[in-house]
Amino acid sequence: MKVDIITNESKFENLKKSLNGVGITGMTVTKVQGYGLQKGQTAYYRGVEIEADLLPKIRLEVVVSSIPVSLVIETARKALYTGTVGDGKIFVYNVENVVRVSSGDQGTKALEYDEEKEEVRV
């Protein structure tokens, strides 16, 4: 399963630490812009009020196979929750297949880390 989490940039460190605590060993993080129910926010530029349509956010993506998705969701919710609009969204998708480019491994095997087989190239 793939879990996408979109939230405020300021919550990233706490979210990352919480997910690492439940065994998430890899993630992809992208800086994105967007808005949800709050439709952006009012900002000031040179003393003049302007409408800021797109807010800075992060999108954190993880693919899990052995860790229960429900645990990932609950952990993320606890790390992000403030009870106000803008806490974020969590999307869950089915993953049909995964292929590790370096070895050709597919499926769950492509998500596992084998210390003996892996070489770090710089």
XYZ file of N, CA and C in Angstrom:
366
model
N 0.851 -1.181 0.000
C 0.000 0.000 0.000
C 0.891 1.237 0.000
N 0.428 2.258 -0.685
C 1.138 3.537 -0.692
C 0.329 4.529 0.124
N 1.010 5.226 1.021
C 0.377 6.229 1.860
C 0.997 7.580 1.511
N 0.160 8.516 1.073
C 0.578 9.887 0.785
C 0.026 10.785 1.879
N 0.891 11.603 2.445
C 0.483 12.519 3.505
C 0.835 13.925 3.045
N -0.157 14.801 3.036
C 0.078 16.197 2.677
C -0.232 17.037 3.902
N 0.744 17.852 4.321
C 0.577 18.658 5.526
C 1.490 19.881 5.467
N 1.445 20.683 6.508
C 2.290 21.870 6.602
C 3.754 21.489 6.778
N 4.629 22.290 6.184
C 6.069 22.038 6.288
C 6.545 22.008 7.732
N 5.947 22.812 8.572
C 6.391 22.925 9.961
C 6.190 21.632 10.754
N 5.362 20.735 10.257
C 5.082 19.492 10.980
C 5.949 18.323 10.530
N 6.838 18.559 9.575
C 7.599 17.467 8.975
C 8.485 16.725 9.959
N 9.288 17.412 10.740
C 10.246 16.737 11.636
C 9.538 15.822 12.625
N 8.464 16.285 13.219
C 7.715 15.463 14.169
C 7.098 14.249 13.471
N 6.564 14.456 12.254
C 5.982 13.356 11.483
C 7.044 12.323 11.132
N 8.191 12.786 10.654
C 9.283 11.879 10.278
C 9.738 11.050 11.481
N 9.935 11.699 12.609
C 10.377 11.013 13.825
C 9.342 9.973 14.271
N 8.076 10.310 14.186
C 7.016 9.384 14.583
C 6.960 8.174 13.662
N 7.070 8.394 12.351
C 7.027 7.281 11.399
C 8.264 6.390 11.532
N 9.422 6.988 11.771
C 10.628 6.189 12.013
C 10.437 5.303 13.241
N 9.720 5.814 14.230
C 9.478 5.081 15.464
C 8.652 3.819 15.289
N 7.852 3.740 14.223
C 7.046 2.532 13.980
C 7.656 1.653 12.901
N 8.872 1.994 12.455
C 9.578 1.121 11.525
C 9.597 1.546 10.073
N 9.127 2.742 9.766
C 9.207 3.232 8.387
C 10.672 3.564 8.112
N 11.264 2.880 7.134
C 12.692 3.050 6.870
C 12.985 3.854 5.614
N 11.964 4.167 4.842
C 12.179 4.949 3.634
C 10.970 5.801 3.330
N 11.229 6.975 2.807
C 10.139 7.883 2.451
C 10.621 8.838 1.378
N 9.693 9.370 0.641
C 9.988 10.410 -0.342
C 9.233 11.659 0.084
N 9.928 12.782 0.129
C 9.316 14.030 0.561
C 9.481 15.061 -0.545
N 8.379 15.721 -0.888
C 8.374 16.732 -1.933
C 7.741 17.997 -1.392
N 8.325 19.138 -1.719
C 7.683 20.405 -1.378
C 6.631 20.693 -2.438
N 5.416 20.962 -1.986
C 4.298 21.241 -2.891
C 3.583 22.493 -2.420
N 2.654 22.955 -3.220
C 1.818 24.089 -2.844
C 0.369 23.706 -3.076
N -0.502 24.212 -2.243
C -1.909 23.917 -2.436
C -2.746 24.503 -1.324
N -4.034 24.213 -1.387
C -4.937 24.610 -0.325
C -6.083 23.636 -0.262
N -6.738 23.617 0.872
C -7.890 22.751 1.081
C -9.094 23.594 1.405
N -9.777 23.231 2.467
C -11.000 23.926 2.851
C -10.788 25.403 3.159
N -9.593 25.750 3.642
C -9.358 27.135 4.039
C -9.162 28.068 2.853
N -9.028 27.541 1.651
C -8.883 28.325 0.414
C -7.742 29.339 0.490
N -6.637 28.919 1.040
C -5.494 29.821 1.137
C -5.604 30.678 2.381
N -4.812 31.709 2.428
C -4.843 32.592 3.590
C -4.528 34.009 3.160
N -4.863 34.949 4.012
C -4.551 36.347 3.738
C -3.122 36.618 4.173
N -2.371 37.304 3.340
C -0.995 37.670 3.658
C -0.808 39.155 3.372
N 0.320 39.688 3.803
C 0.618 41.093 3.552
C 1.896 41.217 2.742
N 1.870 42.042 1.726
C 3.042 42.321 0.903
C 3.191 43.825 0.823
N 4.300 44.333 1.363
C 4.566 45.770 1.429
C 3.403 46.534 2.062
N 2.863 45.920 3.129
C 1.805 46.576 3.890
C 0.416 46.465 3.291
N 0.293 45.800 2.148
C -1.006 45.670 1.495
C -1.485 44.229 1.625
N -2.737 44.071 2.022
C -3.305 42.736 2.169
C -3.502 42.098 0.796
N -2.997 40.862 0.661
C -3.185 40.118 -0.590
C -3.712 38.728 -0.256
N -4.347 38.104 -1.208
C -4.848 36.748 -1.047
C -3.755 35.769 -1.474
N -3.323 34.916 -0.572
C -2.315 33.902 -0.897
C -3.061 32.611 -1.225
N -3.207 32.327 -2.515
C -4.010 31.183 -2.937
C -3.357 29.837 -2.645
N -2.064 29.735 -2.818
C -1.380 28.464 -2.640
C -0.450 28.537 -1.438
N -0.642 27.608 -0.516
C 0.160 27.571 0.701
C 1.263 26.532 0.569
N 2.439 26.784 1.173
C 3.520 25.796 1.127
C 3.149 24.574 1.967
N 3.325 23.407 1.389
C 3.023 22.136 2.049
C 4.144 21.152 1.736
N 4.100 19.999 2.389
C 4.970 18.890 2.015
C 4.091 17.700 1.677
N 4.605 16.875 0.788
C 3.945 15.615 0.449
C 4.925 14.512 0.795
N 4.550 13.683 1.744
C 5.392 12.586 2.191
C 4.769 11.290 1.680
N 5.571 10.486 0.986
C 5.080 9.237 0.406
C 5.854 8.061 0.997
N 5.115 7.034 1.423
C 5.738 5.801 1.885
C 4.969 4.628 1.282
N 5.692 3.550 1.002
C 5.078 2.303 0.563
C 5.359 1.284 1.652
N 4.308 0.655 2.148
C 4.460 -0.301 3.235
C 3.949 -1.674 2.813
N 4.629 -2.704 3.310
C 4.185 -4.066 3.035
C 4.053 -4.868 4.323
N 5.013 -4.737 5.227
C 4.963 -5.532 6.459
C 4.406 -4.741 7.643
N 4.421 -3.433 7.569
C 3.870 -2.596 8.643
C 2.394 -2.345 8.311
N 1.489 -2.566 9.266
C 0.067 -2.351 8.986
C -0.222 -0.891 8.590
N -0.995 -0.728 7.543
C -1.350 0.607 7.066
C -2.085 1.382 8.157
N -2.917 0.696 8.913
C -3.654 1.364 9.982
C -2.715 1.972 11.020
N -1.580 1.320 11.289
C -0.584 1.850 12.222
C 0.068 3.109 11.648
N 0.379 3.089 10.358
C 0.969 4.266 9.703
C -0.002 5.443 9.758
N -1.269 5.188 9.471
C -2.281 6.249 9.486
C -2.451 6.820 10.886
N -2.598 5.956 11.886
C -2.789 6.436 13.263
C -1.571 7.204 13.756
N -0.381 6.727 13.424
C 0.852 7.408 13.834
C 0.919 8.790 13.206
N 0.604 8.886 11.915
C 0.617 10.175 11.225
C -0.436 11.115 11.810
N -1.621 10.600 12.052
C -2.683 11.444 12.628
C -2.267 12.026 13.977
N -1.677 11.189 14.825
C -1.250 11.664 16.141
C -0.154 12.718 16.021
N 0.743 12.540 15.063
C 1.848 13.488 14.892
C 1.372 14.816 14.316
N 0.301 14.796 13.527
C -0.150 15.998 12.822
C -1.304 16.721 13.497
N -2.029 16.059 14.340
C -3.298 16.583 14.856
C -3.142 17.819 15.735
N -3.853 18.878 15.364
C -4.008 20.042 16.233
C -5.477 20.362 16.426
N -6.337 19.758 15.593
C -7.766 19.996 15.695
C -8.243 21.195 14.889
N -7.360 21.747 14.070
C -7.746 22.906 13.273
C -7.651 22.581 11.787
N -8.313 23.409 10.987
C -8.236 23.253 9.539
C -6.784 23.425 9.123
N -6.318 22.567 8.215
C -4.944 22.676 7.748
C -4.011 21.632 8.328
N -4.522 20.731 9.171
C -3.682 19.663 9.718
C -3.151 18.761 8.621
N -3.903 18.573 7.547
C -3.423 17.785 6.422
C -4.416 16.726 5.983
N -3.974 15.936 5.009
C -4.767 14.836 4.475
C -3.868 13.618 4.315
N -4.475 12.433 4.443
C -3.766 11.171 4.234
C -4.528 10.404 3.160
N -3.810 10.018 2.108
C -4.400 9.255 1.014
C -3.757 7.865 0.998
N -4.549 6.838 0.743
C -4.050 5.465 0.721
C -4.395 4.854 -0.639
N -3.379 4.237 -1.272
C -3.535 3.649 -2.597
C -3.040 2.214 -2.592
N -3.618 1.408 -3.463
C -3.086 0.063 -3.707
C -1.890 0.172 -4.642
N -0.859 -0.596 -4.377
C 0.316 -0.652 -5.249
C 0.285 -2.003 -5.955
N 0.255 -1.968 -7.272
C 0.187 -3.220 -8.030
C 1.511 -3.971 -8.030
N 2.615 -3.252 -8.162
C 3.918 -3.903 -8.192
C 4.994 -2.871 -7.893
N 6.142 -3.374 -7.499
C 7.321 -2.549 -7.267
C 8.490 -3.299 -7.869
N 9.368 -2.592 -8.560
C 10.538 -3.215 -9.176
C 11.770 -2.448 -8.732
N 12.724 -3.159 -8.134
C 13.993 -2.537 -7.776
C 14.863 -2.559 -9.025
N 15.257 -1.396 -9.489
C 15.996 -1.261 -10.740
C 17.335 -1.988 -10.681
N 18.060 -1.867 -9.571
C 19.415 -2.423 -9.497
C 19.468 -3.943 -9.549
N 18.441 -4.619 -9.039
C 18.490 -6.084 -8.979
C 17.398 -6.769 -9.792
N 16.356 -6.048 -10.129
C 15.222 -6.653 -10.821
C 14.226 -7.292 -9.875
N 14.499 -7.240 -8.552
C 13.559 -7.791 -7.579
C 12.205 -7.113 -7.733
N 11.139 -7.906 -7.524
C 9.795 -7.369 -7.647
C 8.968 -7.683 -6.420
N 7.888 -6.927 -6.261
C 6.961 -7.147 -5.150
C 7.583 -6.812 -3.811
N 7.187 -7.557 -2.796
C 7.665 -7.318 -1.432
C 9.179 -7.405 -1.344
N 9.768 -8.299 -2.109
C 11.226 -8.460 -2.086
C 11.945 -7.168 -2.495
N 11.339 -6.392 -3.389
C 11.942 -5.136 -3.828
C 11.907 -4.071 -2.741
N 11.062 -4.257 -1.746
C 10.957 -3.289 -0.654
C 11.850 -3.631 0.530
N 12.362 -4.856 0.552
C 13.202 -5.293 1.664
C 14.644 -4.883 1.447
N 15.339 -4.648 2.536
C 16.743 -4.250 2.482
C 17.607 -5.427 2.883
N 18.465 -5.844 1.984
C 19.397 -6.946 2.263
C 20.801 -6.355 2.358
N 21.335 -6.271 3.589
C 22.632 -5.633 3.808
C 23.765 -6.313 3.059
N 23.668 -7.618 2.895
C 24.747 -8.349 2.220
C 24.777 -8.063 0.715
N 23.593 -7.859 0.121
C 23.526 -7.654 -1.322
C 23.733 -6.202 -1.722
N 23.343 -5.281 -0.858
C 23.362 -3.869 -1.235
C 24.755 -3.262 -1.141
N 25.123 -2.582 -2.165
C 26.361 -1.803 -2.174
C 25.991 -0.338 -2.336
N 26.683 0.491 -1.622
C 26.432 1.919 -1.752
C 27.396 2.490 -2.763
N 26.865 3.094 -3.809
C 27.697 3.720 -4.833
C 27.622 5.228 -4.704
N 28.746 5.849 -4.842
C 28.769 7.314 -4.728
C 28.941 7.926 -6.101
